[in-house]
Coordinates of N, CA and C and ligand atoms in Angstrom, one line a residue:
X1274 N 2.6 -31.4 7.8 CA 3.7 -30.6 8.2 C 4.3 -31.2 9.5
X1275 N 5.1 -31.3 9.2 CA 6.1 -32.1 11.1 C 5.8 -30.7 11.7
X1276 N 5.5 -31.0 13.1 CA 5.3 -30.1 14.0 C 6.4 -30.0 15.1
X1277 N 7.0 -29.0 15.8 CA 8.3 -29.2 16.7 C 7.5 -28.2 17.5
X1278 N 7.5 -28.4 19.0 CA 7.0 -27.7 19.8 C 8.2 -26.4 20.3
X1279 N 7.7 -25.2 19.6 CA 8.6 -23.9 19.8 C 8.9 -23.3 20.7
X1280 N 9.7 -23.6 21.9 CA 10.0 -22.9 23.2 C 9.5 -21.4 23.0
X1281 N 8.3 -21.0 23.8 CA 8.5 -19.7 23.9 C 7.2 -19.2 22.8
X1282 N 6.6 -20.1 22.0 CA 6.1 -19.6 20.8 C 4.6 -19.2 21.3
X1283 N 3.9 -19.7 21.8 CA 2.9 -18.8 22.4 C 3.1 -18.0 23.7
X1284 N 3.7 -17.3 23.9 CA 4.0 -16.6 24.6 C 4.2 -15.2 23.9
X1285 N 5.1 -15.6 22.4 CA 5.9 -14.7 21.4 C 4.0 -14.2 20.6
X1286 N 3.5 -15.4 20.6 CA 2.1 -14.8 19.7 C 1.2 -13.9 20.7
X1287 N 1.7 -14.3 22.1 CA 0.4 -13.7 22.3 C 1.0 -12.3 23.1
X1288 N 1.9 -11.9 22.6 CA 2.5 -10.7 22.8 C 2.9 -10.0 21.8
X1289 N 2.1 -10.8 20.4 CA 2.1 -9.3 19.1 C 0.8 -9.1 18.3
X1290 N 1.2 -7.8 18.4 CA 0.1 -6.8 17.5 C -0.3 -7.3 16.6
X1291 N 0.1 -8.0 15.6 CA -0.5 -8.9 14.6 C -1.0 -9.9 14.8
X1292 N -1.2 -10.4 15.5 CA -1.6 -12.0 16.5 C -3.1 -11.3 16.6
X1293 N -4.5 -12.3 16.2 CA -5.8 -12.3 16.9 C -5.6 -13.9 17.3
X1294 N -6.2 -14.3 18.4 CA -5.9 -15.0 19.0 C -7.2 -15.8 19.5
X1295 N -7.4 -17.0 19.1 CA -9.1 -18.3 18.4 C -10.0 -17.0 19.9
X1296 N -9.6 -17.1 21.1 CA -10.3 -17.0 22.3 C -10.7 -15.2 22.0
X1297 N -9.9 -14.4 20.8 CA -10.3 -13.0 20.4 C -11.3 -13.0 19.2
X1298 N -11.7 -14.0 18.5 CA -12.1 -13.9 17.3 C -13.6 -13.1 17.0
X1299 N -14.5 -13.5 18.0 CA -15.8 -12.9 18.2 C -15.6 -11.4 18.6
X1300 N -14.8 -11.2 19.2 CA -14.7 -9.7 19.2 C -14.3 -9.1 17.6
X1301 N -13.4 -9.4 17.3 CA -13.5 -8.8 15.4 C -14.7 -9.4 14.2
X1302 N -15.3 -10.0 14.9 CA -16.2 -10.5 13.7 C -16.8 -9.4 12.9
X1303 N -16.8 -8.7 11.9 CA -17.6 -8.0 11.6 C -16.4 -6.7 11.7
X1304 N -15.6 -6.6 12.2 CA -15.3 -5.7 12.4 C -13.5 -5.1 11.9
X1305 N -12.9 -6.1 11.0 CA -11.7 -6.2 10.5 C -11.5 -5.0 9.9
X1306 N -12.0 -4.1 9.0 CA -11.9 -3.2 8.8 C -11.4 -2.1 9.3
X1307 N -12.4 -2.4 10.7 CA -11.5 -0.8 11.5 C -9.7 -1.2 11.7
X1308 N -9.9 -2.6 12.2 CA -8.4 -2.8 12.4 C -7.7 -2.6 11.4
X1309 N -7.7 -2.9 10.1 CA -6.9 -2.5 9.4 C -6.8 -0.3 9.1
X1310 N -7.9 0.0 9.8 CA -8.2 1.3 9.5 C -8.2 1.7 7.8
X1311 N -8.7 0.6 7.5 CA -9.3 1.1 5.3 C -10.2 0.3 4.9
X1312 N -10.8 0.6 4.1 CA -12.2 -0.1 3.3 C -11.2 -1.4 2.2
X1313 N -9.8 -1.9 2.4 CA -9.7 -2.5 1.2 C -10.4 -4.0 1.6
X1314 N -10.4 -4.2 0.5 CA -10.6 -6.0 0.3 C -10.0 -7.0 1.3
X1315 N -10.5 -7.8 2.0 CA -9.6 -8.9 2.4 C -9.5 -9.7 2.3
X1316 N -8.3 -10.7 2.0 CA -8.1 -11.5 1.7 C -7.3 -12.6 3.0
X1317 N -8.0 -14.1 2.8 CA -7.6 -15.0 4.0 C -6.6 -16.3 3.3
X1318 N -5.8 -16.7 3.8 CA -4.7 -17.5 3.5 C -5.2 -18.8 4.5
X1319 N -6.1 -20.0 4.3 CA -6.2 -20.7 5.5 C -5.3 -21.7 5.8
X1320 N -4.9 -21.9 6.5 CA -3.3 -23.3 6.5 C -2.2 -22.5 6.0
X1321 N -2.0 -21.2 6.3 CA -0.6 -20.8 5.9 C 0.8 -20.9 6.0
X1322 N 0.8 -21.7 7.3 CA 2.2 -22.5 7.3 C 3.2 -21.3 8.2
X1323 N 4.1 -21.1 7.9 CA 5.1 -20.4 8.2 C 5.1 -18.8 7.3
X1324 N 4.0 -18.5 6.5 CA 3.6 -17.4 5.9 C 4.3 -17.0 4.8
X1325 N 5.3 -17.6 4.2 CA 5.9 -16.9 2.4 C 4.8 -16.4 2.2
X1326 N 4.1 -17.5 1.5 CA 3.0 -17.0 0.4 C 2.0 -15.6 0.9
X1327 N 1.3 -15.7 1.9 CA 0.5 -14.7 2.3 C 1.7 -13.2 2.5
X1328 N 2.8 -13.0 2.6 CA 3.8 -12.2 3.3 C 4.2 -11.4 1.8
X1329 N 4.4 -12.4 1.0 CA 4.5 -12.1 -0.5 C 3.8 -11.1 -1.2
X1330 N 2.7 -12.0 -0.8 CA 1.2 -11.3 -1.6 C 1.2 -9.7 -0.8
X1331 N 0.9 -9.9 0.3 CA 0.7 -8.9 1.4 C 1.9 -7.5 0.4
X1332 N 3.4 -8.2 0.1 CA 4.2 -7.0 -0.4 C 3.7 -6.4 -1.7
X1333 N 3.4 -7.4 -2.4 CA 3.0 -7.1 -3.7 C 1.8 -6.7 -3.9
X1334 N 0.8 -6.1 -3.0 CA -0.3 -5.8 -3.4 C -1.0 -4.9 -2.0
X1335 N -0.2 -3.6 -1.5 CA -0.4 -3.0 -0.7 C -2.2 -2.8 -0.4
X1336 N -2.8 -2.7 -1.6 CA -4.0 -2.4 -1.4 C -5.2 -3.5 -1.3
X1337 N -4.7 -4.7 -0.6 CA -5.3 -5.3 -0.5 C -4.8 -5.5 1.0
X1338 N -6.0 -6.1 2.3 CA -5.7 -6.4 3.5 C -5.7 -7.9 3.5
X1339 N -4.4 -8.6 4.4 CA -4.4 -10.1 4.2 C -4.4 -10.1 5.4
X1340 N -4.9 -11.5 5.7 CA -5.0 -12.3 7.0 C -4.9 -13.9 6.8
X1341 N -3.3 -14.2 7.6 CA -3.5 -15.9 7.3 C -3.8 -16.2 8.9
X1342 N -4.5 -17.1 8.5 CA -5.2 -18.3 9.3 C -4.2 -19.1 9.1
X1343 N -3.4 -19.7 10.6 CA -3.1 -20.8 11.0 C -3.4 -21.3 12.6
X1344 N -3.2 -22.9 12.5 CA -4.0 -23.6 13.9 C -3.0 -23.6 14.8
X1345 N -1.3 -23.9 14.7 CA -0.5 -24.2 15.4 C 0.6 -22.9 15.5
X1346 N 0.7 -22.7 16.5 CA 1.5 -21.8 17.5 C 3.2 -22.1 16.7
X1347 N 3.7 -23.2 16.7 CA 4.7 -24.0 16.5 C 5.2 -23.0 15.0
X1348 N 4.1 -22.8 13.9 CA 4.0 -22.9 12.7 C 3.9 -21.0 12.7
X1349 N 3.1 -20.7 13.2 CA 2.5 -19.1 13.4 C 3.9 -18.7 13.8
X1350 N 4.5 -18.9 14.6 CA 5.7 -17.7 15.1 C 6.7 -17.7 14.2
X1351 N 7.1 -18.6 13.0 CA 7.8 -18.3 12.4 C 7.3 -17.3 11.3
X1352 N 6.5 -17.5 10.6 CA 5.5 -15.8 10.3 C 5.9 -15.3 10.8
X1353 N 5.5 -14.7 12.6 CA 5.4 -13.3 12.5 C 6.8 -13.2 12.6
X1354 N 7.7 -14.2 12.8 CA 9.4 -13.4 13.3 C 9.5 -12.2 11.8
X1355 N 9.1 -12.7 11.2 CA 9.1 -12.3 9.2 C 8.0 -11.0 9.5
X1356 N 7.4 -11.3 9.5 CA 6.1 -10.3 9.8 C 7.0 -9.2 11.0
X1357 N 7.9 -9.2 12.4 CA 8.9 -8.2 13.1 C 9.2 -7.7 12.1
X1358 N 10.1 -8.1 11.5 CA 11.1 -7.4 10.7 C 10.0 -6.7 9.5
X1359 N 9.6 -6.9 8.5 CA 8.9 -6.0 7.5 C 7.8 -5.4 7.7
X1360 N 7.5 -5.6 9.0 CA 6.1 -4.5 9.8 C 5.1 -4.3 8.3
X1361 N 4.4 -5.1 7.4 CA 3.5 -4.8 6.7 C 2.3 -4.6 7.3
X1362 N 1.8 -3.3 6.8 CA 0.3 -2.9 7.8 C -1.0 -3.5 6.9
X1363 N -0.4 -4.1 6.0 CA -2.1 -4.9 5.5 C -1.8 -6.7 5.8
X1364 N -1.2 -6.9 7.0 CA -1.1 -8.7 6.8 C -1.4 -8.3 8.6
X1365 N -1.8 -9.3 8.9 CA -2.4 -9.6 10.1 C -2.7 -11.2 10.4
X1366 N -2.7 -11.9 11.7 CA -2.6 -13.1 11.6 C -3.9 -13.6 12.5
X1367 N -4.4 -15.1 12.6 CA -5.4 -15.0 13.5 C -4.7 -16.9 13.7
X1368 N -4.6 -17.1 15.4 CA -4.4 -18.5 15.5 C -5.4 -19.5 15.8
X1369 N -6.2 -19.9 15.2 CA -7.4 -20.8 15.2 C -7.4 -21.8 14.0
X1370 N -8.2 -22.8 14.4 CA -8.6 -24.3 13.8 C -9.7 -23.4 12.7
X1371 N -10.1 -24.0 11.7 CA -10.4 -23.0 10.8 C -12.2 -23.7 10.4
X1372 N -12.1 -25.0 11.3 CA -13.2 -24.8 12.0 C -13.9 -24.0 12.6
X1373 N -14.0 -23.3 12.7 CA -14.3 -21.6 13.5 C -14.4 -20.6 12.9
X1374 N -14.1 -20.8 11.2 CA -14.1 -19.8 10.5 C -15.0 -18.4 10.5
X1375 N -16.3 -19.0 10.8 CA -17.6 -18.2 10.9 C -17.5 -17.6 11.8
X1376 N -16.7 -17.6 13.2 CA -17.1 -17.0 14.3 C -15.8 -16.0 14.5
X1377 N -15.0 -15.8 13.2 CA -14.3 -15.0 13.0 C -14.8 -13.9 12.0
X1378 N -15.1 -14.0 11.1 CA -16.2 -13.4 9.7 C -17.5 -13.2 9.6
X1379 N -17.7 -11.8 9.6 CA -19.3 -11.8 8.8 C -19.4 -12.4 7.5
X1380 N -20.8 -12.8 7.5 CA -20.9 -13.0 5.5 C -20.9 -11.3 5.2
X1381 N -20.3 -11.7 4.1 CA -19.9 -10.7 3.1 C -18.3 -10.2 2.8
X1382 N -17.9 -10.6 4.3 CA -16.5 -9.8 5.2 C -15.4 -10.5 4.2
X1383 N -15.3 -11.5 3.3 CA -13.7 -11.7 3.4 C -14.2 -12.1 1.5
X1384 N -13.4 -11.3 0.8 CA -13.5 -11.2 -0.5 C -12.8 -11.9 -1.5
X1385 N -11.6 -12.8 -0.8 CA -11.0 -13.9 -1.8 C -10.5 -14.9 -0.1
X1386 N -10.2 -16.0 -0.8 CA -9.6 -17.5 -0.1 C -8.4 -18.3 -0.9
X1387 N -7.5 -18.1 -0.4 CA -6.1 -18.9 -0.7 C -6.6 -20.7 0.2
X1388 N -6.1 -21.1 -0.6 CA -5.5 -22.7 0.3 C -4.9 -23.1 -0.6
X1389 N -4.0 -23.1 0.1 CA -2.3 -23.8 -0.2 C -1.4 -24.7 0.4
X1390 N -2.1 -26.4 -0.5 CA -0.9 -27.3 0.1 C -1.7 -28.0 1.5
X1391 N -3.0 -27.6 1.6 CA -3.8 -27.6 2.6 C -3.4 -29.6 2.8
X1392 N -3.7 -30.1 4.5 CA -3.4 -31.6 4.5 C -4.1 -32.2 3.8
X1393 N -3.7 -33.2 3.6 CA -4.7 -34.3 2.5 C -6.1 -35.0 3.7
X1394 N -5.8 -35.1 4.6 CA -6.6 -36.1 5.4 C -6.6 -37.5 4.2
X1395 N -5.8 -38.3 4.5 CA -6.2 -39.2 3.0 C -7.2 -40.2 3.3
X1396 N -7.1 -40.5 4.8 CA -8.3 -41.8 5.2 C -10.1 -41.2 4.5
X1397 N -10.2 -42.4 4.2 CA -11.7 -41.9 3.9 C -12.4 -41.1 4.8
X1398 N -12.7 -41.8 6.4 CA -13.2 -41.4 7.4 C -13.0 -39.8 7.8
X1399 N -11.7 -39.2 7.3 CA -11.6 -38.0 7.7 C -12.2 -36.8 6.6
X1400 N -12.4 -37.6 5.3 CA -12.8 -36.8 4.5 C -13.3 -35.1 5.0
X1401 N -14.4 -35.0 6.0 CA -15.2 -34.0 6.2 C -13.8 -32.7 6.9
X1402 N -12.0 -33.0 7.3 CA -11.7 -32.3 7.6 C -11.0 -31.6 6.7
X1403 N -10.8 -32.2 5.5 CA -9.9 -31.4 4.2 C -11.0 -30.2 4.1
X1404 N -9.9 -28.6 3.9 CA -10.3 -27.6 4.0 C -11.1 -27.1 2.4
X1405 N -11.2 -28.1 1.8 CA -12.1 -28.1 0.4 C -13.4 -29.0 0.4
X1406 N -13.6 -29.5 1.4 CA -14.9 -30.5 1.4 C -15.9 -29.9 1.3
X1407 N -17.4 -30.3 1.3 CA -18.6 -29.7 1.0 C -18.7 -28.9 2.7
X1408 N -18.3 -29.6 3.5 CA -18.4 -28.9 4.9 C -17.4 -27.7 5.3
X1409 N -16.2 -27.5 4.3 CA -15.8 -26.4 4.5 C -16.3 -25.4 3.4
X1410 N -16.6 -25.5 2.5 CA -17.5 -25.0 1.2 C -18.5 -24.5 2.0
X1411 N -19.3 -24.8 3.2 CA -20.7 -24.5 3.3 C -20.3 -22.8 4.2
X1412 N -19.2 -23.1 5.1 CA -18.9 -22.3 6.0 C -17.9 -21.1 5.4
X1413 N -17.4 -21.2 4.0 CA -16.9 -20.1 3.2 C -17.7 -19.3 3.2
X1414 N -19.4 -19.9 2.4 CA -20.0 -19.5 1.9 C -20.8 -18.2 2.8
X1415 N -20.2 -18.4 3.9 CA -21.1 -17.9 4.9 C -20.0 -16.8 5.5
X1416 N -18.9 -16.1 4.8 CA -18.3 -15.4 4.8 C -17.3 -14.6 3.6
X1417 N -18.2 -15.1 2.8 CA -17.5 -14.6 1.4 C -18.6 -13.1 1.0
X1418 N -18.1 -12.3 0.4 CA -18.6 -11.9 -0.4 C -19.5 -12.0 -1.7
X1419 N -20.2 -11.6 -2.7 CA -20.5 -12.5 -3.8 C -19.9 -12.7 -4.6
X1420 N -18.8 -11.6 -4.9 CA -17.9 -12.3 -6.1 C -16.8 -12.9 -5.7
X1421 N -16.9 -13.3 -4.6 CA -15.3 -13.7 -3.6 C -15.4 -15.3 -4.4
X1422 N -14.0 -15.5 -4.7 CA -13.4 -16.8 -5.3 C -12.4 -17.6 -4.5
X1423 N -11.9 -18.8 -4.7 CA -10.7 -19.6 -3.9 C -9.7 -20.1 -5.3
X1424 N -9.0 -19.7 -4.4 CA -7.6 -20.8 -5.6 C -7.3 -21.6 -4.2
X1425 N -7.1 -22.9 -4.7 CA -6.6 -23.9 -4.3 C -5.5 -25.1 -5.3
X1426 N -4.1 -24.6 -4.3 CA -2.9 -25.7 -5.3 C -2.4 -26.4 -4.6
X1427 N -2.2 -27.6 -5.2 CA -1.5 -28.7 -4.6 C -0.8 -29.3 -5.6
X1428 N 0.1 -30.3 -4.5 CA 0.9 -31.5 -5.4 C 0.1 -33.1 -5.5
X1429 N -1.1 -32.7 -4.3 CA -1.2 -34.1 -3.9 C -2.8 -34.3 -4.8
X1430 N -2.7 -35.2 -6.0 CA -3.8 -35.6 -6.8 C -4.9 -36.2 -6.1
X1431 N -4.8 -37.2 -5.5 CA -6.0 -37.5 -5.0 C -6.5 -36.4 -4.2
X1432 N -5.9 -35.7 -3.4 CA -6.9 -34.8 -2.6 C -7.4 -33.5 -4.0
X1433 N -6.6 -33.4 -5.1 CA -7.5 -32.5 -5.6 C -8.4 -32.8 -6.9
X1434 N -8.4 -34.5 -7.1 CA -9.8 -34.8 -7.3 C -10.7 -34.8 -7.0
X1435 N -10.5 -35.1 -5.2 CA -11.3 -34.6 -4.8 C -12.6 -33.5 -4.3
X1436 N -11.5 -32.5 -4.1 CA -11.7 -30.8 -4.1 C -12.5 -30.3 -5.5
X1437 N -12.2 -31.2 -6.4 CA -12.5 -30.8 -7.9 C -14.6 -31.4 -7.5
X1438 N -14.3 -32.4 -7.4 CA -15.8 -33.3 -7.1 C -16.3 -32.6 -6.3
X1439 N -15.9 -32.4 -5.1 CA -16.8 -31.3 -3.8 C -17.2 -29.9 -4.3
X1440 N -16.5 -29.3 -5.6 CA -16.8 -28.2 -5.7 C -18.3 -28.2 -6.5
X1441 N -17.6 -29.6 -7.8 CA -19.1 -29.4 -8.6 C -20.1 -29.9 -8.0
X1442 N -20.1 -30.5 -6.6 CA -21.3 -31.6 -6.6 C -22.2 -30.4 -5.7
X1443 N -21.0 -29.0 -5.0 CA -21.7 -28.4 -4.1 C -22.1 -27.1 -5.6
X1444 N -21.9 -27.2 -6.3 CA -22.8 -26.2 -7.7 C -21.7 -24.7 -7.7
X1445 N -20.7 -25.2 -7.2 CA -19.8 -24.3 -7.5 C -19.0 -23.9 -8.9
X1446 N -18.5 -22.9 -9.4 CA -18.0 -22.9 -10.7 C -16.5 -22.7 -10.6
X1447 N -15.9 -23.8 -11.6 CA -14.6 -23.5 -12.2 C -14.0 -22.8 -13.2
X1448 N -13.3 -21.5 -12.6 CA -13.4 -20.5 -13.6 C -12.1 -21.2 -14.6
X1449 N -11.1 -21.7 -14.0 CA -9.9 -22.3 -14.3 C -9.1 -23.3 -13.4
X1450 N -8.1 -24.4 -14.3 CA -7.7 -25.6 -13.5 C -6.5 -25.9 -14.9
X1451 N -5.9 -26.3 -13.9 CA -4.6 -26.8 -14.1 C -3.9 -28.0 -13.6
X1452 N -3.3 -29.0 -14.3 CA -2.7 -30.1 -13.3 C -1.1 -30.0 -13.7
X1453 N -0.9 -28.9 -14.2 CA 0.7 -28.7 -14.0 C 1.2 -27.1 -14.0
X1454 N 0.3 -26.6 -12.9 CA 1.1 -25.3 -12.5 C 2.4 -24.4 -13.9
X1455 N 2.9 -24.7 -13.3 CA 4.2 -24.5 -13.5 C 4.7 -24.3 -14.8
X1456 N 3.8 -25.3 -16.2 CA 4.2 -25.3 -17.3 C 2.8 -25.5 -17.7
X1457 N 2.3 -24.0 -17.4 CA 1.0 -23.9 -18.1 C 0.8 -22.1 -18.0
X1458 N -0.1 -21.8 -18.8 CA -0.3 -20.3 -19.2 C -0.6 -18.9 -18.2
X1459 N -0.8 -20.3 -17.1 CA -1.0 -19.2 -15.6 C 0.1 -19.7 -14.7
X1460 N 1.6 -20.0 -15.1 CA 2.7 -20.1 -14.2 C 2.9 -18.6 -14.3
X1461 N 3.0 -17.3 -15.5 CA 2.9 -16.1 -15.3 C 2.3 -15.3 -13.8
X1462 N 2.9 -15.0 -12.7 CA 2.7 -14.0 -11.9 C 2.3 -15.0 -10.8
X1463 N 2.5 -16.2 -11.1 CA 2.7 -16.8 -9.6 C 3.4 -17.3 -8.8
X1464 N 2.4 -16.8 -7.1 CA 3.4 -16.8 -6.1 C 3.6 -18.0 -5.4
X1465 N 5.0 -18.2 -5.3 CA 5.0 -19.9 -4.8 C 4.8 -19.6 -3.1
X1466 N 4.6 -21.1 -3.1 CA 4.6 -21.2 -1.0 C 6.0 -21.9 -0.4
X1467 N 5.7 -21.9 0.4 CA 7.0 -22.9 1.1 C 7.1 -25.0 0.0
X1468 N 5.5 -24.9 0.6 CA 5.7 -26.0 0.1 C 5.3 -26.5 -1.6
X1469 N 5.1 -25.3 -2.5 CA 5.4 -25.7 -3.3 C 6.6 -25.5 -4.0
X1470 N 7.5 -24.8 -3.4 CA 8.9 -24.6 -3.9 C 9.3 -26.1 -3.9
X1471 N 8.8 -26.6 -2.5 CA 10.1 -27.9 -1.8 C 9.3 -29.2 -2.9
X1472 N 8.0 -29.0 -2.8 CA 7.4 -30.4 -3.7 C 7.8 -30.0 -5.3
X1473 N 7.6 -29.0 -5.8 CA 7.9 -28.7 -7.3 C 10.0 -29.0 -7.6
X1474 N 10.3 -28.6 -6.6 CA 11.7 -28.9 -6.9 C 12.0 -30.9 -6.6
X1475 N 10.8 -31.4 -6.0 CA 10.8 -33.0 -6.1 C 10.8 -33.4 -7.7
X1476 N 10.3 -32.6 -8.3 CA 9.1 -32.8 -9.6 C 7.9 -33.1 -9.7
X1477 N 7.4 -33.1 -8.8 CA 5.9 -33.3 -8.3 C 5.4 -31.7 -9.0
X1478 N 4.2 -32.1 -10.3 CA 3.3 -31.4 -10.4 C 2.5 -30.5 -9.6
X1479 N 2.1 -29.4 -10.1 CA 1.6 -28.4 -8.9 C -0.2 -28.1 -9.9
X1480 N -1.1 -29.0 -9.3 CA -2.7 -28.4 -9.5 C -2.8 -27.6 -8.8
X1481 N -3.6 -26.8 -9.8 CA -4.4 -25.0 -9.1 C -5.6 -25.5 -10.3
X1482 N -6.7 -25.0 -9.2 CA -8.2 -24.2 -10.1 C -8.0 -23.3 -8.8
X1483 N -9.5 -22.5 -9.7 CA -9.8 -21.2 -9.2 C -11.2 -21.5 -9.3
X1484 N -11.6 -21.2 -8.3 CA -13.6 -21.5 -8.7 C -14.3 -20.4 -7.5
X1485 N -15.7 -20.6 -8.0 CA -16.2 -19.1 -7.1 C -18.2 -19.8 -6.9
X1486 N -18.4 -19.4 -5.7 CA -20.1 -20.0 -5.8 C -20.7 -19.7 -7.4
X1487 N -22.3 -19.9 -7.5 CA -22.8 -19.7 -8.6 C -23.6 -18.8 -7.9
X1488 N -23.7 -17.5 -8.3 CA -24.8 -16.7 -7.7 C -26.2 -16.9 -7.9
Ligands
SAM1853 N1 0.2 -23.1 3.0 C1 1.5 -23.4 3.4 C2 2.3 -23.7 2.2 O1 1.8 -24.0 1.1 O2 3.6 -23.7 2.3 C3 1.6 -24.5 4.4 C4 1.0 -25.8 4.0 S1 1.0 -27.1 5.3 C5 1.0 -28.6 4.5 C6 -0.6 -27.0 5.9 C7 -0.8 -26.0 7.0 O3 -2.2 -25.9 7.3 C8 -0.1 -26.3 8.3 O4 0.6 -25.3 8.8 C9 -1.3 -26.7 9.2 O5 -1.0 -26.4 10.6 C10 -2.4 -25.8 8.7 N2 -3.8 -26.3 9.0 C11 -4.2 -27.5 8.8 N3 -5.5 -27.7 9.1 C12 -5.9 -26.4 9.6 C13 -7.1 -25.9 10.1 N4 -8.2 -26.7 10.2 N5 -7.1 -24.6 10.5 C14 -6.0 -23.8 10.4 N6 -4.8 -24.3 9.9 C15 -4.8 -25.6 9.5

């Protein structure tokens, strides 16, 4: 994602009520619930960009609590401007590297995982930072729930051969997978992102699986 540095944009995050903020995270660990004040489900958006997708979901499914994770300030205040205006009380945002996931979540605390469009890191050497590798797999695991699952879509093939390899080799199961979104049996009831509107209107194919640990 091109990044533009947003006059004003942490300043804007760290003056709303939706905003947890990396240096607040240990204080909610364990404790997201009360903030939302309800026992529902939560669900995390990691790399959410500018927030459609999680903002969507959030409308369409009152009974579920969302929280997207994003790293850059730049990228986060365009969310919450969206987030001012439709004040949804189950979407909530947190600005951290998602390296840190753990020290935002108890295990058990977060009951599904979106990643959407997540960077490729394409160099070998970076492998360990794509948010599907066995090293982010290990730190899900350590905040999921037991039946908690991830969908993960992309345009970009090599990184989700990848993702596909890291899941089996970490003994994870594929409940379902797809290498063309869009013209397949589960384009029914799905919610596009920013970037797969812009890459699918390239013609660029859209892969999604859905997989969940093995208990
Ligand atoms: N999910 C959105 C979509 O599909 O339209 C945005 C996709 S964009 C390519 C990837 C986003 O992930 C960027 O906003 C980037 O800042 C964020 N991101 C990348 N690595 C991250 C990390 N380690 N922790 C949190 N956010 C991250």
């Amino acid at each position: 994602m091109r990044l533009r540095n947003v006059k004003g944009s942490r300043e804007t995050i760290a003056a709303s009520e939706y905003v947890v903020l990396e240096e607040q995270i240990s204080e909610m660990k364990g404790r997201w619930h009360e903030r939302f004040g309800n026992n529902h489900p939560i669900h995390i958006e990691i790399g959410m960009g500018k927030g459609r997708f999680i903002m969507d979901m959030a409308r369409l499914h009152p009974e579920i609590n969302y929280i997207g994770v994003e790293k850059f300030s730049s990228v986060l205040v365009r969310a919450l401007e969206k987030q001012a205006e439709h004040k949804l009380p189950n979407l909530c945002f947190i600005r951290m590297d998602a390296e840190l996931i753990e020290d935002a979540f108890e295990k058990g605390e977060i009951d599904y995982i979106y990643l959407n469009f997540s960077d490729p890191w394409p160099k070998d050497r970076h492998a360990k930072r794509r948010l599907t590798s066995d090293r982010f797999l290990a730190r899900y695991t350590n905040i999921m729930s037991d039946e908690a699952g991830i969908t993960f879509k992309t345009d970009n093939r090599p990184l989700f051969d990848f993702s596909v390899e890291s899941a089996k080799e970490a003994g994870w199961q594929i409940d379902n997978i797809t290498y063309d979104l869009h013209n397949s049996p589960y384009a029914e009831g799905n919610v596009m992102t920013e970037y797969e509107q812009r890459f699918s209107e390239q013609g660029n194919p859209i892969c999604r699986m859905v997989y969940r640990r093995r208990n």
